[in-house]
Coordinates of C-alpha atoms in Angstrom, one line a residue:
X997 CA 2.1 -6.7 17.1
X998 CA -1.1 -5.2 15.9
X999 CA -0.6 -3.1 12.5
X1000 CA -0.9 0.7 12.7
X1001 CA -4.3 0.2 11.0
X1002 CA -5.5 -2.1 13.6
X1003 CA -4.5 0.5 16.1
X1004 CA -6.6 3.1 14.4
X1005 CA -9.6 0.5 14.5
X1006 CA -9.0 0.1 18.1
X1007 CA -8.9 3.9 18.7
X1008 CA -5.4 3.8 20.0
X1009 CA -4.3 6.2 17.0
X1010 CA -6.3 8.9 15.6
X1011 CA -7.5 9.2 12.0
X1012 CA -9.5 11.4 9.8
X1013 CA -12.2 9.0 9.3
X1014 CA -14.8 9.4 6.5
X1015 CA -16.9 6.2 6.6
X1016 CA -17.3 3.2 8.8
X1017 CA -19.5 0.2 9.3
X1018 CA -19.5 -3.0 11.4
X1019 CA -16.6 -4.6 9.4
X1020 CA -14.8 -1.7 7.3
X1021 CA -13.2 1.7 7.8
X1022 CA -12.2 4.4 5.5
X1023 CA -9.9 7.2 6.5
X1024 CA -7.6 9.9 4.8
X1025 CA -4.1 9.1 4.0
X1026 CA -1.8 11.3 6.1
X1027 CA 0.8 11.2 3.4
X1028 CA -1.4 11.6 0.4
X1029 CA -0.4 11.8 -3.3
X1030 CA -3.3 14.3 -3.7
X1031 CA -5.9 16.0 -1.4
X1032 CA -8.7 13.5 -0.6
X1033 CA -6.5 10.3 -1.1
X1034 CA -8.4 7.8 1.0
X1035 CA -7.7 4.4 2.5
X1036 CA -10.3 1.7 2.8
X1037 CA -9.6 -1.3 5.1
X1038 CA -11.2 -4.4 6.6
X1039 CA -11.2 -4.1 10.5
X1040 CA -10.0 -7.6 10.7
X1041 CA -6.3 -7.6 10.3
X1042 CA -5.3 -9.6 7.2
X1043 CA -1.9 -8.8 5.7
X1044 CA -2.6 -9.7 2.1
X1045 CA -5.9 -8.4 0.7
X1046 CA -6.2 -11.6 -1.6
X1047 CA -6.2 -13.9 1.5
X1048 CA -9.5 -12.5 2.5
X1049 CA -12.4 -15.0 1.9
X1050 CA -14.3 -14.3 -1.3
X1051 CA -17.5 -12.8 0.6
X1052 CA -15.3 -10.6 2.7
X1053 CA -13.5 -9.4 -0.4
X1054 CA -16.4 -8.7 -2.1
X1055 CA -17.8 -6.8 0.8
X1056 CA -14.8 -4.7 1.2
X1057 CA -14.9 -3.6 -2.5
X1058 CA -18.7 -2.8 -2.1
X1059 CA -17.9 -0.6 0.9
X1060 CA -14.9 0.9 -1.1
X1061 CA -17.5 1.8 -4.0
X1062 CA -19.6 3.7 -1.6
X1063 CA -16.7 5.6 -0.3
X1064 CA -15.4 6.4 -3.8
X1065 CA -18.6 8.1 -4.6
X1066 CA -18.3 10.3 -1.7
X1067 CA -14.7 11.2 -2.5
X1068 CA -15.8 12.1 -6.1
X1069 CA -18.8 14.1 -5.0
X1070 CA -16.7 16.1 -2.5
X1071 CA -13.1 16.5 -4.3
X1072 CA -13.1 17.9 -7.7
X1073 CA -11.7 15.2 -10.1
X1074 CA -12.3 13.4 -13.2
X1075 CA -12.3 9.9 -11.8
X1076 CA -11.4 8.0 -8.6
X1077 CA -8.3 5.9 -9.2
X1078 CA -8.1 2.4 -7.3
X1079 CA -4.8 0.8 -6.3
X1080 CA -3.8 -2.0 -4.0
X1081 CA -0.1 -2.1 -3.4
X1082 CA 0.1 -4.2 -0.2
X1083 CA 3.8 -3.7 0.6
X1084 CA 3.7 -0.6 3.1
X1085 CA 1.5 -1.8 5.9
X1086 CA 0.8 -5.4 6.8
X1087 CA -2.9 -4.9 6.6
X1088 CA -5.1 -5.1 3.6
X1089 CA -6.2 -1.8 2.2
X1090 CA -7.4 0.0 -0.9
X1091 CA -6.1 3.5 -2.1
X1092 CA -8.8 5.7 -3.6
X1093 CA -7.2 8.4 -5.2
X1094 CA -8.9 11.5 -6.9
X1095 CA -7.4 12.0 -10.3
X1096 CA -7.5 14.2 -13.3
X1097 CA -4.4 12.5 -15.0
X1098 CA -2.9 9.2 -15.1
X1099 CA 0.4 10.6 -13.3
X1100 CA -1.7 11.3 -10.3
X1101 CA -1.7 7.5 -9.5
X1102 CA 2.2 7.4 -9.6
X1103 CA 3.2 6.3 -6.0
X1104 CA 6.7 7.6 -7.0
X1105 CA 5.4 11.2 -6.9
X1106 CA 6.4 13.2 -3.8
X1107 CA 3.5 13.2 -1.1
X1108 CA 1.9 16.4 -0.4
X1109 CA 1.5 18.0 2.9
X1110 CA -2.1 19.0 4.0
X1111 CA -2.8 21.0 7.1
X1112 CA -4.7 19.5 9.9
X1113 CA -7.6 21.9 9.5
X1114 CA -7.9 21.1 5.8
X1115 CA -7.7 17.4 6.6
X1116 CA -10.6 17.9 8.9
X1117 CA -12.6 19.8 6.2
X1118 CA -12.0 17.3 3.4
X1119 CA -12.8 14.4 5.8
X1120 CA -16.1 15.9 6.7
X1121 CA -16.8 17.0 3.1
X1122 CA -16.4 13.2 2.1
X1123 CA -18.4 12.0 4.9
X1124 CA -21.3 14.2 4.0
X1125 CA -21.2 12.7 0.4
X1126 CA -20.9 8.9 1.2
X1127 CA -24.1 7.3 0.2
X1128 CA -26.0 5.7 3.2
X1129 CA -27.0 2.3 3.3
X1130 CA -30.6 1.4 4.4
X1131 CA -29.1 -0.5 7.7
X1132 CA -26.7 2.4 8.4
X1133 CA -29.5 5.0 8.4
X1134 CA -31.9 2.8 10.8
X1135 CA -31.3 3.9 14.4
X1136 CA -32.1 1.1 17.0
X1137 CA -35.5 1.6 18.4
X1138 CA -36.3 4.4 16.2
X1139 CA -37.7 5.3 12.6
X1140 CA -36.2 3.3 9.9
X1141 CA -34.6 5.2 7.0
X1142 CA -37.5 5.2 4.8
X1143 CA -40.0 6.2 7.6
X1144 CA -37.7 9.1 8.8
X1145 CA -37.0 10.2 5.3
X1146 CA -40.7 10.6 4.3
X1147 CA -41.4 12.3 7.7
X1148 CA -38.8 14.6 6.9
X1149 CA -39.7 15.3 3.5
X1150 CA -43.4 15.8 4.3
X1151 CA -42.6 18.1 7.2
X1152 CA -40.0 20.0 5.5
X1153 CA -42.2 20.8 2.7
X1154 CA -45.1 21.9 5.0
X1155 CA -42.8 24.0 7.2
X1156 CA -40.5 25.7 4.4
X1157 CA -42.5 27.8 2.1
X1158 CA -39.5 29.3 0.7
X1159 CA -38.0 25.8 -0.4
X1160 CA -37.4 25.8 -4.1
X1161 CA -35.3 23.8 -6.5
X1162 CA -32.7 26.6 -6.7
X1163 CA -32.2 26.6 -2.7
X1164 CA -28.8 25.1 -2.7
X1165 CA -28.4 25.4 1.1
X1166 CA -31.6 23.7 1.7
X1167 CA -31.0 21.1 -0.8
X1168 CA -27.6 20.3 0.9
X1169 CA -29.4 20.3 4.3
X1170 CA -31.9 17.8 3.1
X1171 CA -29.1 15.5 2.0
X1172 CA -27.1 15.8 5.4
X1173 CA -30.2 15.3 7.5
X1174 CA -31.6 12.5 5.5
X1175 CA -32.6 9.6 8.0
X1176 CA -31.0 11.4 11.0
X1177 CA -33.0 11.5 14.4
X1178 CA -32.4 13.6 17.5
X1179 CA -32.2 11.1 20.4
X1180 CA -33.3 12.2 23.8
X1181 CA -36.0 10.5 25.8
X1182 CA -37.6 9.7 22.6
X1183 CA -36.5 10.3 19.0
X1184 CA -37.4 12.9 16.4
X1185 CA -36.2 13.4 12.8
X1186 CA -34.2 16.4 11.8
X1187 CA -36.2 18.4 9.3
X1188 CA -34.3 20.8 7.2
X1189 CA -35.8 24.3 6.9
X1190 CA -35.2 27.5 5.1
X1191 CA -37.0 30.8 5.7
X1192 CA -36.9 34.3 4.4
X1193 CA -35.2 36.5 7.1
X1194 CA -38.1 38.2 9.3
X1195 CA -38.6 42.0 8.6
X1196 CA -38.1 43.0 12.3
X1197 CA -35.0 40.8 12.9
X1198 CA -34.8 37.6 14.9
X1199 CA -36.8 38.6 17.9
X1200 CA -38.2 35.9 20.3
X1201 CA -41.8 36.7 18.8
X1202 CA -40.4 36.1 15.2
X1203 CA -38.6 32.7 16.4
X1204 CA -41.8 31.7 18.0
X1205 CA -43.7 32.2 14.8
X1206 CA -41.1 30.4 12.8
X1207 CA -41.2 27.4 15.3
X1208 CA -45.2 27.3 15.3
X1209 CA -45.3 27.9 19.0
X1210 CA -47.6 30.5 20.9
X1211 CA -46.2 33.9 21.0
X1212 CA -44.7 34.6 24.4
X1213 CA -43.2 31.1 24.8
X1214 CA -39.9 31.2 26.7
X1215 CA -36.9 30.9 24.1
X1216 CA -33.5 29.4 25.4
X1217 CA -30.4 29.7 23.4
X1218 CA -27.8 26.9 23.1
X1219 CA -24.4 26.4 21.4
X1220 CA -24.7 23.9 18.4
X1221 CA -21.6 21.8 19.7
X1222 CA -23.2 21.3 23.1
X1223 CA -26.5 20.4 21.5
X1224 CA -25.1 17.7 19.3
X1225 CA -22.2 16.7 21.6
X1226 CA -23.9 13.3 22.4
X1227 CA -24.6 12.5 18.7
X1228 CA -21.2 13.6 17.5
X1229 CA -19.3 11.3 20.2
X1230 CA -17.2 8.8 18.6
X1231 CA -19.8 6.1 18.5
X1232 CA -22.7 8.4 19.0
X1233 CA -25.8 7.7 21.2
X1234 CA -26.6 4.6 19.2
X1235 CA -23.2 3.1 19.2
X1236 CA -23.2 3.7 15.5
X1237 CA -19.7 5.4 14.3
X1238 CA -21.3 6.0 10.7
X1239 CA -24.1 7.9 12.1
X1240 CA -21.8 9.9 14.5
X1241 CA -19.6 10.9 11.4
X1242 CA -22.7 12.2 9.6
X1243 CA -23.8 14.5 12.5
X1244 CA -20.2 15.7 12.6
X1245 CA -20.5 16.5 9.0
X1246 CA -23.8 18.1 9.4
X1247 CA -22.3 20.2 12.4
X1248 CA -19.2 21.3 10.3
X1249 CA -21.5 22.4 7.2
X1250 CA -23.7 24.4 9.5
X1251 CA -20.7 26.1 11.1
X1252 CA -18.9 26.7 7.8
X1253 CA -21.5 27.7 5.4
X1254 CA -24.0 29.6 7.7
X1255 CA -23.3 32.6 9.8
X1256 CA -24.2 33.0 13.4
X1257 CA -25.5 29.5 13.9
X1258 CA -27.6 29.2 17.1
X1259 CA -29.8 26.7 18.8
X1260 CA -33.3 27.8 20.0
X1261 CA -35.3 25.8 22.5
X1262 CA -38.9 26.8 23.0
X1263 CA -40.7 26.2 26.4
X1264 CA -40.1 23.4 28.7
X1265 CA -41.2 19.7 28.6
X1266 CA -42.2 17.2 28.0
X1267 CA -41.9 18.2 24.3
X1268 CA -39.6 21.0 23.6
X1269 CA -39.6 22.2 20.0
X1270 CA -36.1 23.1 18.7
X1271 CA -34.8 25.4 15.9
X1272 CA -31.2 25.5 14.6
X1273 CA -30.7 28.4 12.5
X1274 CA -28.0 30.4 10.8
X1275 CA -27.9 33.1 8.0
X1276 CA -27.3 31.9 4.4
X1277 CA -26.4 34.0 1.5
X1278 CA -29.1 36.4 0.6
X1279 CA -30.1 36.9 4.1
X1280 CA -32.2 33.7 4.3
X1281 CA -32.2 31.6 7.4
X1282 CA -31.5 28.0 7.3
X1283 CA -30.9 24.9 9.4
X1284 CA -33.1 22.3 10.7
X1285 CA -35.9 21.7 13.5
X1286 CA -36.5 18.9 15.8
X1287 CA -38.1 17.9 19.1
X1288 CA -36.4 17.3 22.4
X1289 CA -38.3 15.1 25.0
X1290 CA -37.8 15.9 28.5
X1291 CA -39.9 14.5 31.2

């Protein structure tokens, strides 16, 4: 009979996933010792962790290292404790536990209860902070991570005159969009943007100016969840769950940190400029721009 973790891997049971690659999965413990308590598993079902072949054991710990960095960046703590118990579920797993005191690692402590909405928030926050590997950020048939990153940084610098070192929202968006591309009939990098709010309000003319399109260009509004629906599906448009999780983290950040987030499409095909904007603190507009190809 498959273990409960194997059923999560197979998609038979839900989980608050925070990171995934071809051979490993990380998700929040539903009976945590502390908020952010994360489990890291190999997708292959092996009862005892030290029965894994040396190369697979090393790969599991390397994956856990990346996840631990994400947990520590997302959850306030002094250290990430690491534990392997191996008695509760017959499927090898590593516990990553945010800790401020040694006692936080005591498995005899009562488990805490975290609401579903908060679990989703924590999972998304960790996902956004897990360092990406070069391979994970390379979409099939698209730009590689280095190329997409260089294009994003170049265009963002040119398109966002208000970008400064103290623009925390833009810095976060740069991290969340790094290496991500929007896939339609072609692919285009997501370019983080930050603008001062237009003096006359966000009219169609002001939007056209921000997008760099001719005045009078038709502006169509769309809901963010609908616009990203294919990219936030379980395996995304590229069959890469890790990239799908990154799009989910970006979507959650935009909705939680910005007010009135809206997708704006300009004109009709074959190349449709797109701006995704919401209001940040101080009245700034922030989000990302990309291009949708429709022929």
